[in-house]
Every structure is written in structure tokens, then in C-alpha cells.
PDB file of C-alpha atoms and ligand atoms in Angstrom:
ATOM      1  CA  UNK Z 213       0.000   0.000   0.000  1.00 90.00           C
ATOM      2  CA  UNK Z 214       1.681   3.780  -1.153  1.00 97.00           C
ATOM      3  CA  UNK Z 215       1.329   6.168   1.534  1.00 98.00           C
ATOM      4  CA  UNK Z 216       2.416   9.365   1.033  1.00 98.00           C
ATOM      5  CA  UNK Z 217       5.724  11.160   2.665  1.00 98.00           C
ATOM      6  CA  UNK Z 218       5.610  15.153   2.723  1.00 98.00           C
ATOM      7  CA  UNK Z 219       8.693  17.294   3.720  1.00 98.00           C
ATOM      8  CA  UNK Z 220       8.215  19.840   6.447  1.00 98.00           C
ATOM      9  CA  UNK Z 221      10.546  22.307   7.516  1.00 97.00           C
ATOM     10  CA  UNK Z 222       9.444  23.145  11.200  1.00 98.00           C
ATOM     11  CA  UNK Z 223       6.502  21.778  13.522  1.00 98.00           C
ATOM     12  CA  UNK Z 224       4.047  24.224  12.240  1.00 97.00           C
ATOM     13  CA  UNK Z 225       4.207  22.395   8.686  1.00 98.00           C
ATOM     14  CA  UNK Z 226       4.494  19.218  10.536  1.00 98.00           C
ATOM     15  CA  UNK Z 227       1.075  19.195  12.363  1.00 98.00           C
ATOM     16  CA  UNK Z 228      -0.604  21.289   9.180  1.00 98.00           C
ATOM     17  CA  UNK Z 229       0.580  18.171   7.034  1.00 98.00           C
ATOM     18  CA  UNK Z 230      -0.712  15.671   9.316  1.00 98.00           C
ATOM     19  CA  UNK Z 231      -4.018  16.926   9.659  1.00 98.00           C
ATOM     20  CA  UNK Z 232      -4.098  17.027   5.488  1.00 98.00           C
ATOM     21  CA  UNK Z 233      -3.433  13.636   5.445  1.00 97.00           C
ATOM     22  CA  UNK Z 234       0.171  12.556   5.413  1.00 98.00           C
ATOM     23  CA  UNK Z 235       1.075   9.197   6.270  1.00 98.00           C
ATOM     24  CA  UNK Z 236       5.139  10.346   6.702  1.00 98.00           C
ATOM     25  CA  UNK Z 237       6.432  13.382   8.252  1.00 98.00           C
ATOM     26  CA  UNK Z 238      10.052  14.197   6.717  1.00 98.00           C
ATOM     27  CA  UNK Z 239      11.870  16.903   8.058  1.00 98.00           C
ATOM     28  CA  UNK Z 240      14.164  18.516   5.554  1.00 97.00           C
ATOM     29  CA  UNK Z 241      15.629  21.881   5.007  1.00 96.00           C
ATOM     30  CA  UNK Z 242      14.953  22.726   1.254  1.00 94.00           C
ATOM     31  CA  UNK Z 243      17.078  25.484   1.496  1.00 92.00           C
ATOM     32  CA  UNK Z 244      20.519  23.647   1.493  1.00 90.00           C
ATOM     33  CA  UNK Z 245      19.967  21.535  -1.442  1.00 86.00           C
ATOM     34  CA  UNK Z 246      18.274  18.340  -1.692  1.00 86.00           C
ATOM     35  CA  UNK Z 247      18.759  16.644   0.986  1.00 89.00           C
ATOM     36  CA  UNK Z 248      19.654  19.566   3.210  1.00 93.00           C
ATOM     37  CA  UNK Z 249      19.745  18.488   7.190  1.00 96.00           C
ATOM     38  CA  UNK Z 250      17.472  20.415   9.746  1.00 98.00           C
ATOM     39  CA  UNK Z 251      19.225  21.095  13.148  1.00 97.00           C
ATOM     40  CA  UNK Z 252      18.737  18.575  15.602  1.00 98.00           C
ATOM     41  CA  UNK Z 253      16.682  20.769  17.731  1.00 98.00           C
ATOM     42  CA  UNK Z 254      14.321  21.656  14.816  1.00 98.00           C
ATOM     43  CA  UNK Z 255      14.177  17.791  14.239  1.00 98.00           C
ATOM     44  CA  UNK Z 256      13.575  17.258  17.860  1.00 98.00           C
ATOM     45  CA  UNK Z 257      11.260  20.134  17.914  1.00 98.00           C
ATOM     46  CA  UNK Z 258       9.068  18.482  14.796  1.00 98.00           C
ATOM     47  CA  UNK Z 259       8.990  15.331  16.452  1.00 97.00           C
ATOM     48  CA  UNK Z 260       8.013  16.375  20.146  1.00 97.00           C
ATOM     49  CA  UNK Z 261       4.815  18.105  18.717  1.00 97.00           C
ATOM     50  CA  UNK Z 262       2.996  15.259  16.573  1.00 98.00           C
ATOM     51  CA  UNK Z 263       1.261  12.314  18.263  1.00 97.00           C
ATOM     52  CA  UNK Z 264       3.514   9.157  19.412  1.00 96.00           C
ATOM     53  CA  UNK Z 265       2.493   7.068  16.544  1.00 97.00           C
ATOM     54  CA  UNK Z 266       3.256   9.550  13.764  1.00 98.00           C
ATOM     55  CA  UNK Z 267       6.042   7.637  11.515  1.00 98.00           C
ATOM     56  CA  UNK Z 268       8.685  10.258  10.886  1.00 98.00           C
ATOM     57  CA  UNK Z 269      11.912  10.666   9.248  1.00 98.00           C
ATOM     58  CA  UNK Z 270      14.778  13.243   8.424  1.00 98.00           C
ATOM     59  CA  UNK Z 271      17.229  13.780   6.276  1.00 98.00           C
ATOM     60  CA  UNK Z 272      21.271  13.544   7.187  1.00 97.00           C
ATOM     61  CA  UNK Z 273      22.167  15.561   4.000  1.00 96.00           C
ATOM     62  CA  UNK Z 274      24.401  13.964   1.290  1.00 95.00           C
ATOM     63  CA  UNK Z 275      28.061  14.573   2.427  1.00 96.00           C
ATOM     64  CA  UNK Z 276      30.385  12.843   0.221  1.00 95.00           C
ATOM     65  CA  UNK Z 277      32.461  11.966   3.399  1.00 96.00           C
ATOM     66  CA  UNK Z 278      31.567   8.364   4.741  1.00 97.00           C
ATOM     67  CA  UNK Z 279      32.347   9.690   8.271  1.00 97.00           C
ATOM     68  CA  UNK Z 280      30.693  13.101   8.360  1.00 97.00           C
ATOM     69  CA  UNK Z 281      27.626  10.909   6.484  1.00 97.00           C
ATOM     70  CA  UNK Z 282      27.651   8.601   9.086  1.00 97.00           C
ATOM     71  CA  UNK Z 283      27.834  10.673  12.107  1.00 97.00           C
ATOM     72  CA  UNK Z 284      25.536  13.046  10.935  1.00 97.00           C
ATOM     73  CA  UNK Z 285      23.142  10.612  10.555  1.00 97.00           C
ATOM     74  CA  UNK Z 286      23.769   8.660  13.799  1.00 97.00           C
ATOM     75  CA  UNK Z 287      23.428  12.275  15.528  1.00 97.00           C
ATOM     76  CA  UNK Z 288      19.950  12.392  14.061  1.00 97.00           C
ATOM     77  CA  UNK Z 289      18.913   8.997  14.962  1.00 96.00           C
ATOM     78  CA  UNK Z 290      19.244  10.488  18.713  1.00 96.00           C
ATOM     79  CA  UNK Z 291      16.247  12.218  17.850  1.00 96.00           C
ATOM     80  CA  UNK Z 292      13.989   9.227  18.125  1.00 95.00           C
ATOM     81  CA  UNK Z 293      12.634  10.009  14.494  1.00 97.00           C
ATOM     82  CA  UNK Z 294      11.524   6.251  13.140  1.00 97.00           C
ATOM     83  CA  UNK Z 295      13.518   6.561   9.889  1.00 98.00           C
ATOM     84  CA  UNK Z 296      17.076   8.486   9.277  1.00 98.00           C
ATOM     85  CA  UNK Z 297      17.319   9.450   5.578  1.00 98.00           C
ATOM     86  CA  UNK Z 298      20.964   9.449   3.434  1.00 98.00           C
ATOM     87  CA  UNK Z 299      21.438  10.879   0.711  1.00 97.00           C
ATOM     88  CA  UNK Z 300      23.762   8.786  -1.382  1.00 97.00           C
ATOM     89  CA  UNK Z 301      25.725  10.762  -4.461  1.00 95.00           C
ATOM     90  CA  UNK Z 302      28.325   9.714  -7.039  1.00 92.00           C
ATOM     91  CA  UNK Z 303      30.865   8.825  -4.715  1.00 91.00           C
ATOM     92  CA  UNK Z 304      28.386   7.066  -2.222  1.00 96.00           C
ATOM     93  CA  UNK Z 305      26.672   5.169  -4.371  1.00 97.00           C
ATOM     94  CA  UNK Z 306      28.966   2.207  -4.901  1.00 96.00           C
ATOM     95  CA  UNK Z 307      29.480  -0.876  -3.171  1.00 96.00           C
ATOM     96  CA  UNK Z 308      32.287  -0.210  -0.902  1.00 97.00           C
ATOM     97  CA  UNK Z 309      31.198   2.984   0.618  1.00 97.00           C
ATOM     98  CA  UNK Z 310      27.587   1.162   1.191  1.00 97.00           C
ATOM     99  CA  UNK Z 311      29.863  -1.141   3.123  1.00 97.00           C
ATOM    100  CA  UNK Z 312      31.652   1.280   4.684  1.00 97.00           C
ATOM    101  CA  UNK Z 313      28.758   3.165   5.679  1.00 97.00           C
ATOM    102  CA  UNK Z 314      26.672   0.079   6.956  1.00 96.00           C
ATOM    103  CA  UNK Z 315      29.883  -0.432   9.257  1.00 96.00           C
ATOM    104  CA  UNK Z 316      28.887   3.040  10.796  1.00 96.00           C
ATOM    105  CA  UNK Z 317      25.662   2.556  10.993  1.00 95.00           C
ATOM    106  CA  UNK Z 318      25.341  -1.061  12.267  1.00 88.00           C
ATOM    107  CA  UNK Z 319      22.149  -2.349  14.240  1.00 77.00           C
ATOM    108  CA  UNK Z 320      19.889   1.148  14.299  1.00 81.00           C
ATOM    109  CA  UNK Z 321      17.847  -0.493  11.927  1.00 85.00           C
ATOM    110  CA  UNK Z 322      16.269   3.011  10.785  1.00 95.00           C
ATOM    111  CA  UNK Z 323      18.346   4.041   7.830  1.00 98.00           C
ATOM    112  CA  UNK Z 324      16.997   4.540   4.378  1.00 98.00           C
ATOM    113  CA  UNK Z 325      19.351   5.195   1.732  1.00 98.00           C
ATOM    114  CA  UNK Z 326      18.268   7.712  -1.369  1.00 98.00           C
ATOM    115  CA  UNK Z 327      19.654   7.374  -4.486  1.00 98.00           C
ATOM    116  CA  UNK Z 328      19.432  10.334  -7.077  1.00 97.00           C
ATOM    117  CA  UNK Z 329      18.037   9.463 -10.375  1.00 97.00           C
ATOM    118  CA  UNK Z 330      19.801  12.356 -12.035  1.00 95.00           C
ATOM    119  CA  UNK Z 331      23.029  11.384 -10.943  1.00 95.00           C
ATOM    120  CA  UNK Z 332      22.350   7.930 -13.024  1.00 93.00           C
ATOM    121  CA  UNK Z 333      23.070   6.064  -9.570  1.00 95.00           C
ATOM    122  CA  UNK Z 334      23.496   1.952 -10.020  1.00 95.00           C
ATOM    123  CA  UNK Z 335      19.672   0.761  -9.697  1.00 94.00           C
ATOM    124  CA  UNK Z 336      21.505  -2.722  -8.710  1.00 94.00           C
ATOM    125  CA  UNK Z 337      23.026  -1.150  -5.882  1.00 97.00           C
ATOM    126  CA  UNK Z 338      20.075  -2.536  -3.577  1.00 97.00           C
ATOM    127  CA  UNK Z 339      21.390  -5.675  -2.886  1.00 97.00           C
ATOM    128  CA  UNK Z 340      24.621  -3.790  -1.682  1.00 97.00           C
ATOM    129  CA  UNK Z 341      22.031  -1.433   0.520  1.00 98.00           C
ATOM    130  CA  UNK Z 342      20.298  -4.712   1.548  1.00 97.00           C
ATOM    131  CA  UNK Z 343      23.846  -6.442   2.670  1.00 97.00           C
ATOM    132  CA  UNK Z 344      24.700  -3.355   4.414  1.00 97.00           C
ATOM    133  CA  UNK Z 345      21.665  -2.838   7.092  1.00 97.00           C
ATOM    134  CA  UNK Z 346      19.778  -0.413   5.217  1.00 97.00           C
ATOM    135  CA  UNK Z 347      15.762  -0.777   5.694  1.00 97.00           C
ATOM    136  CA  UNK Z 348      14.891   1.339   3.116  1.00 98.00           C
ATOM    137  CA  UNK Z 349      15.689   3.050  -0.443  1.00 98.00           C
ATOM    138  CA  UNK Z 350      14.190   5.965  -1.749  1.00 98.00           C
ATOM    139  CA  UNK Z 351      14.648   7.379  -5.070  1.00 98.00           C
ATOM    140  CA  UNK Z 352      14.712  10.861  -5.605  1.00 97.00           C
ATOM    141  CA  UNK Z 353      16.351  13.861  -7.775  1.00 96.00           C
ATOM    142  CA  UNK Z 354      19.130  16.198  -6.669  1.00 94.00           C
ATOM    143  CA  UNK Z 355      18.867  18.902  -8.928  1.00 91.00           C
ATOM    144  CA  UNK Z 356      15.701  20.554  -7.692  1.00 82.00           C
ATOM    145  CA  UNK Z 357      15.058  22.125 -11.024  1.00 83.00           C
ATOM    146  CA  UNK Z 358      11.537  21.208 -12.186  1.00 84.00           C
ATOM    147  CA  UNK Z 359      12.425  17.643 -13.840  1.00 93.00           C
ATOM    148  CA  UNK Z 360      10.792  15.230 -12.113  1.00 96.00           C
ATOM    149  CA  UNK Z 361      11.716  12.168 -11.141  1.00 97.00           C
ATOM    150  CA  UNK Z 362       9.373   9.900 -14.446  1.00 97.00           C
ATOM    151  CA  UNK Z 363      11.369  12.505 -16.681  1.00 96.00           C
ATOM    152  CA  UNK Z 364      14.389  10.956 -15.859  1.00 96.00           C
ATOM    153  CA  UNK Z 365      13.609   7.164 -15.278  1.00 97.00           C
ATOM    154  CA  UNK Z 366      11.355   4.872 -17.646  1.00 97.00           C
ATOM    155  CA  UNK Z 367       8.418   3.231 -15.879  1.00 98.00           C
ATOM    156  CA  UNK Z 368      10.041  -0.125 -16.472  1.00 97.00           C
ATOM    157  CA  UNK Z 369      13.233   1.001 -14.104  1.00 97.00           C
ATOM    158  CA  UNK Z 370      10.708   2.327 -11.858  1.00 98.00           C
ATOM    159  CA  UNK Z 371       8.820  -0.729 -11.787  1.00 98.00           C
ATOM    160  CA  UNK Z 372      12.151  -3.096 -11.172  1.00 97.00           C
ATOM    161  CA  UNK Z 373      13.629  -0.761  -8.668  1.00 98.00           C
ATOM    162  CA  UNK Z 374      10.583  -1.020  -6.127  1.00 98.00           C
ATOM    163  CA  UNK Z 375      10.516  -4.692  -6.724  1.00 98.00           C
ATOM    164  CA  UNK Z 376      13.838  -5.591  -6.208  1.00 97.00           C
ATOM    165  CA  UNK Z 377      13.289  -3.710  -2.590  1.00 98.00           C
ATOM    166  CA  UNK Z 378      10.520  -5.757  -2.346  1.00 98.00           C
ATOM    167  CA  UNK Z 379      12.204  -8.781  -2.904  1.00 98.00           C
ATOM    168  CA  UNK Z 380      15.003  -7.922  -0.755  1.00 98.00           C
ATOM    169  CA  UNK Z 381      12.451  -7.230   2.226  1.00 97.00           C
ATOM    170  CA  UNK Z 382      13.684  -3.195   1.735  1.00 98.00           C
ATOM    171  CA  UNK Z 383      11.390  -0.149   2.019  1.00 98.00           C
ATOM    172  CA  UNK Z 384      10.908   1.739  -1.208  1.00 98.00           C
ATOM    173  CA  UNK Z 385      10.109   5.149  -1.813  1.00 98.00           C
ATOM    174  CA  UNK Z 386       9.953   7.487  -5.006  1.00 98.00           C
ATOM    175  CA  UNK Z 387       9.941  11.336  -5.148  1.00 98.00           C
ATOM    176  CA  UNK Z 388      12.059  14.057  -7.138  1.00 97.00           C
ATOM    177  CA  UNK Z 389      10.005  17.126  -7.913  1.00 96.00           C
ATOM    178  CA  UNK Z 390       6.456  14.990  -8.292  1.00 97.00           C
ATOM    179  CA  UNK Z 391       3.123  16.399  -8.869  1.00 97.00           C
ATOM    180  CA  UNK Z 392      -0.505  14.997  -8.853  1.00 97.00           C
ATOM    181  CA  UNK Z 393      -0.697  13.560 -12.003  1.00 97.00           C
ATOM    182  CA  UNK Z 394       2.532  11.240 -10.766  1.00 97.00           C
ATOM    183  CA  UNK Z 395       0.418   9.743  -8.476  1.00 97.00           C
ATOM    184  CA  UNK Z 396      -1.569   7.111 -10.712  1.00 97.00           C
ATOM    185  CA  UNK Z 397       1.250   5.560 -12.521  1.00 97.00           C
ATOM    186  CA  UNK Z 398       4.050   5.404  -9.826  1.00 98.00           C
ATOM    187  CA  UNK Z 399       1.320   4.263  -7.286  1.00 97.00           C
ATOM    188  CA  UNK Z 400       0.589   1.339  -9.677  1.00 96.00           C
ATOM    189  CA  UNK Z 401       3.947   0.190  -9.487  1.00 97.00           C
ATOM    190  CA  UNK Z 402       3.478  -0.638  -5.432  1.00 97.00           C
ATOM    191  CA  UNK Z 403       6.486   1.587  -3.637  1.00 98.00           C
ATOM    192  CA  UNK Z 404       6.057   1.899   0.039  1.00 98.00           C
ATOM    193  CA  UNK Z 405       5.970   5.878  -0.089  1.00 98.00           C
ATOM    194  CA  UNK Z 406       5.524   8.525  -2.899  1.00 98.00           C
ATOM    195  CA  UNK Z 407       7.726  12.041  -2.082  1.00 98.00           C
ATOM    196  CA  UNK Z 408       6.401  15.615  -2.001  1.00 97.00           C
ATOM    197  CA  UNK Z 409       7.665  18.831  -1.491  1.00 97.00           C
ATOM    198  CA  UNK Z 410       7.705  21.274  -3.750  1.00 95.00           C
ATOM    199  CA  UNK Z 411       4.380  19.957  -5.673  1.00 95.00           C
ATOM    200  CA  UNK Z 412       2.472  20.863  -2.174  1.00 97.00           C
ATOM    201  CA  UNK Z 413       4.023  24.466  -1.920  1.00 96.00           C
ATOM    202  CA  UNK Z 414       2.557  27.742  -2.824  1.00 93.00           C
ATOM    203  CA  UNK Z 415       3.634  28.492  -6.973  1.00 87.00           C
ATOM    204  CA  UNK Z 416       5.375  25.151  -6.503  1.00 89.00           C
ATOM    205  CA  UNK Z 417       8.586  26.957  -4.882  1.00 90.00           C
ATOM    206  CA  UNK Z 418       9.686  23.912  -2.447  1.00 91.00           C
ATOM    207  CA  UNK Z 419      11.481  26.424  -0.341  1.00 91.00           C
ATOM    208  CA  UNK Z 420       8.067  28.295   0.185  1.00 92.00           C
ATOM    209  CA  UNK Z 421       5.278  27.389   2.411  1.00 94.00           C
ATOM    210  CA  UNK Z 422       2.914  24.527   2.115  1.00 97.00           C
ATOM    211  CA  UNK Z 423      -0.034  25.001   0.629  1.00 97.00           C
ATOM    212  CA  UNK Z 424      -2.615  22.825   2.927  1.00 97.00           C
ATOM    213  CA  UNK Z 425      -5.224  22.383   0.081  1.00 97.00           C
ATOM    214  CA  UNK Z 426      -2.307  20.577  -2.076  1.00 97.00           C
ATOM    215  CA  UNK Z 427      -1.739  18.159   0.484  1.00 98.00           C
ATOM    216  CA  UNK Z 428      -5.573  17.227   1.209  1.00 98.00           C
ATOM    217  CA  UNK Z 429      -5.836  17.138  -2.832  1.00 98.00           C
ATOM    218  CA  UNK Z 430      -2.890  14.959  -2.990  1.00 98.00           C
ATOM    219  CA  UNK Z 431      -3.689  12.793   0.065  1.00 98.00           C
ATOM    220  CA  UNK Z 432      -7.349  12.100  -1.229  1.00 97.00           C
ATOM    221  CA  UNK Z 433      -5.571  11.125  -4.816  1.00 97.00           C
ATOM    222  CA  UNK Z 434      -3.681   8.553  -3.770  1.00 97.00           C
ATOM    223  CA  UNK Z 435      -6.439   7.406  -1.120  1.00 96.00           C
ATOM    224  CA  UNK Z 436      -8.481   7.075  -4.054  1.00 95.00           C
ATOM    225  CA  UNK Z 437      -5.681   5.515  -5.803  1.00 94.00           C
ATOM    226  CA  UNK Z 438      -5.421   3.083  -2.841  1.00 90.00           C
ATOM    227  CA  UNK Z 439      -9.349   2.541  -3.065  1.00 90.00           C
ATOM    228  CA  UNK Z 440      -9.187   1.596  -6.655  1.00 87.00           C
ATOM    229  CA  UNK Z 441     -10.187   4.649  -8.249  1.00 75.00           C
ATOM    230  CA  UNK Z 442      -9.162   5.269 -11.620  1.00 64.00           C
ATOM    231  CA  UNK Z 443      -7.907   8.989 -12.168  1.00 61.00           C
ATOM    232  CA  UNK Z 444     -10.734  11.476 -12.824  1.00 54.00           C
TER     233      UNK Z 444
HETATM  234  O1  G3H B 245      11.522  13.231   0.084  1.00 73.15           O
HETATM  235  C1  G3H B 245      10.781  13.918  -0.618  1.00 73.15           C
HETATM  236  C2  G3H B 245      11.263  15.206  -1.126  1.00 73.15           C
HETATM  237  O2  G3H B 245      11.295  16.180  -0.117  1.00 73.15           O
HETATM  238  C3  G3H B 245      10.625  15.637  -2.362  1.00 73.15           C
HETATM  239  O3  G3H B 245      10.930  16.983  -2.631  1.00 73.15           O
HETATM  240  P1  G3H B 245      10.438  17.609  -3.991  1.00 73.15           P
HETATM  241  O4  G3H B 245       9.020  17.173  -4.215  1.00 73.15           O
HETATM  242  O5  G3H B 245      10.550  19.083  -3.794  1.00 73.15           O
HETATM  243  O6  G3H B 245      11.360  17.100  -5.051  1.00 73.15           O
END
């Protein structure tokens, strides 16, 4: 079942994207970049104000480091947010420094690894997530820039991506600049989470504020989606 993830930048967006219907609260700081890290006390902040039983996440930026990665993201794991997000780039996203990094990071059991389809990442490079002690993979885009993330990757690679992390017992999750109309076709395809930011802001800016009636129009979508609707 595709539940949907929306990026907040402070608790005001948090609890205003709950109540529209998010299943995910991902705290993320659009302004530095695309997987830009909130400070821990924002983080802490987020997750103090929403119910016990929200699922939450946040991101640990994309250093190219394996060390800064890593402790960045076991600092943010302190926060008692249920999922830690890493943003894996061309350096990161090979074999060895999955290894490496799953050294770091061993027995939290919280970290989800995202790939970036416009930096042509290894799809394969599951099994190496998988190996390492990774419960998730996410694909997303790092060039905030309006191309979304079906611009850049054919349904087919899509479709094989979210079910090799099925088969591997991984979380999936797609995103990278989505709107609406993304929601029938990548839904289809099964992936544990859809992404949103920007497509849920005011004029689309993803460092602007969210617009609430986006996320209850998006939310209903891929309820509807979930009910067996077919798109209006
Ligand atoms: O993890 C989801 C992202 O925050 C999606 O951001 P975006 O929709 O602005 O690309």
C-alpha cells in the first residue's frame, strides 16, 4: 500500500501536514539543497509536537564523506525520528562505501538510503544497501530544477527498482520534484511511499510554504488511488 511522505521544515508544517493527510512526516531543510539536514533541535522540535504514533523521518544531507555521512546521521537517529534518511551521491553510491557506511551505521535499523536518479546512480546497488543494514531506499532527484523524477527514469526502471526492494524485504520510496498527475502511474507500481515537497508548496517553490489544500488534494488522490479509483 503507497502512503504518502511530505517534507516539512518546522513543527508548524508538521502538524498542518498531518491533519491534510500525510502518512510520513520528513523533516528537511529545502534550502541547502536536496537533501539539506534540519538542526537537531528543529528535528527534535518536529517530532516532540505530533502524536507518538506519527512515523517520521529526516534527512542527514548527502556529504560525500563516509564519516561526516555517518555521524551526521547517527546524531539524528538520537532524535527518536523512526527513519534516518541518506542521501547517497556519485561517490556514495557504490558498493564499498555502502559497506563502509553500513559499518557506521550497524544495528539502528532506521536508515533509508536515497539514491538520485539524475546522478544515473546503479539501480543494482540494492542488494549492496540490503547487505549493508539499510531498511529502506528511496529514489529521488538532486537537482531541484523542475524535472521530475518519471522525466528521468522509464516506468520499467521504476517498476524493477521497487521490486527488487521488495524482494530484498527493503522499504521503497519514489519522489524528485512529483506532482498529482505522478500519483496514478508510480502508485501502480506498489512503492512503500511517494515524495512531495515542492508539488504541495505555494507556486510550486519547495522552499516556500505549504499550501494545505495541495496536500488534502494529494492525500485524497492517492487514497483514491489506494481505493481503486481510476484517475478522474
Ligand atoms: O523526500 C521527498 C522530497 O522532499 C521531495 O521533494 P520535492 O518534491 O521538492 O522534489
Amino acid at each position: 500500500m503507497t502512503r504518502l511522505l511530505v517534507s516539512v521544515v518546522d513543527s508548524a508544517e508538521a502538524g498542518l501536514a498531518l491533519a491534510q493527510g500525510a502518512d510520513l512526516i520528513d523533516a528537511k531543510d529545502p534550502e541547502a539543497g536536496a537533501l539539506g539536514a534540519l538542526p537537531l533541535a528543529t528535528i527534535r522540535s518536529i517530532q516532540a509536537g505530533l502524536p507518538e504514533d506519527t512515523i517520521t523521518s529526516a534527512v542527514a544531507g548527502d556529504d560525500d564523506d563516509v564519516e561526516r555521512l555517518a555521524d551526521s546521521a547517527l546524531a539524528i537517529a538520537t532524535t527518536g525520528v523512526t527513519f534516518v534518511k541518506l542521501g547517497l551521491g556519485r561517490t556514495m553510491a557504490q558498493p564499498a562505501s555502502v559497506a563502509a557506511l553500513g559499518r557506521r551505521l550497524a544495528g539502528h535499523g532506521r536508515f533509508i538510503a536515497v539514491l538520485f536518479a539524475d546522478e544515473n546512480p546503479p539501480l543494482s546497488l540494492t542488494a549492496a544497501l540490503h547487505e549493508a543494514g539499510f531498511v529502506g531506499a528511496m529514489l529521488d532527484t538532486s537537482q531541484k530544477r523542475g524535472i521530475r523524477l518519471p522525466d528521468l527514469l522509464t516506468m520499467d526502471q521504476l517498476s524493477s527498482f521497487v521490486a527488487g526492494c521488495r524482494q530484498l524485504g527493503l522499504m521503497s520510496g519514489l519522489a524528485g520534484s512529483l506532482r498529482i498527475e505522478d500519483i496514478d502511474p508510480l502508485a501502480v507500481l506498489g512503492p512503500d511511499y511517494l515524495g512531495f515537497r515542492g508539488g504541495l508548496c505555494l507556486a510550486g517553490d519547495r522552499r516556500g510554504q505549504l499550501d494545505p489544500q495541495a496536500i488534502g488534494r494529494v492525500a485524497r488522490r492517492l487514497q483514491a488511488v489506494r481505493h481503486g479509483e481510476q484517475a478522474a
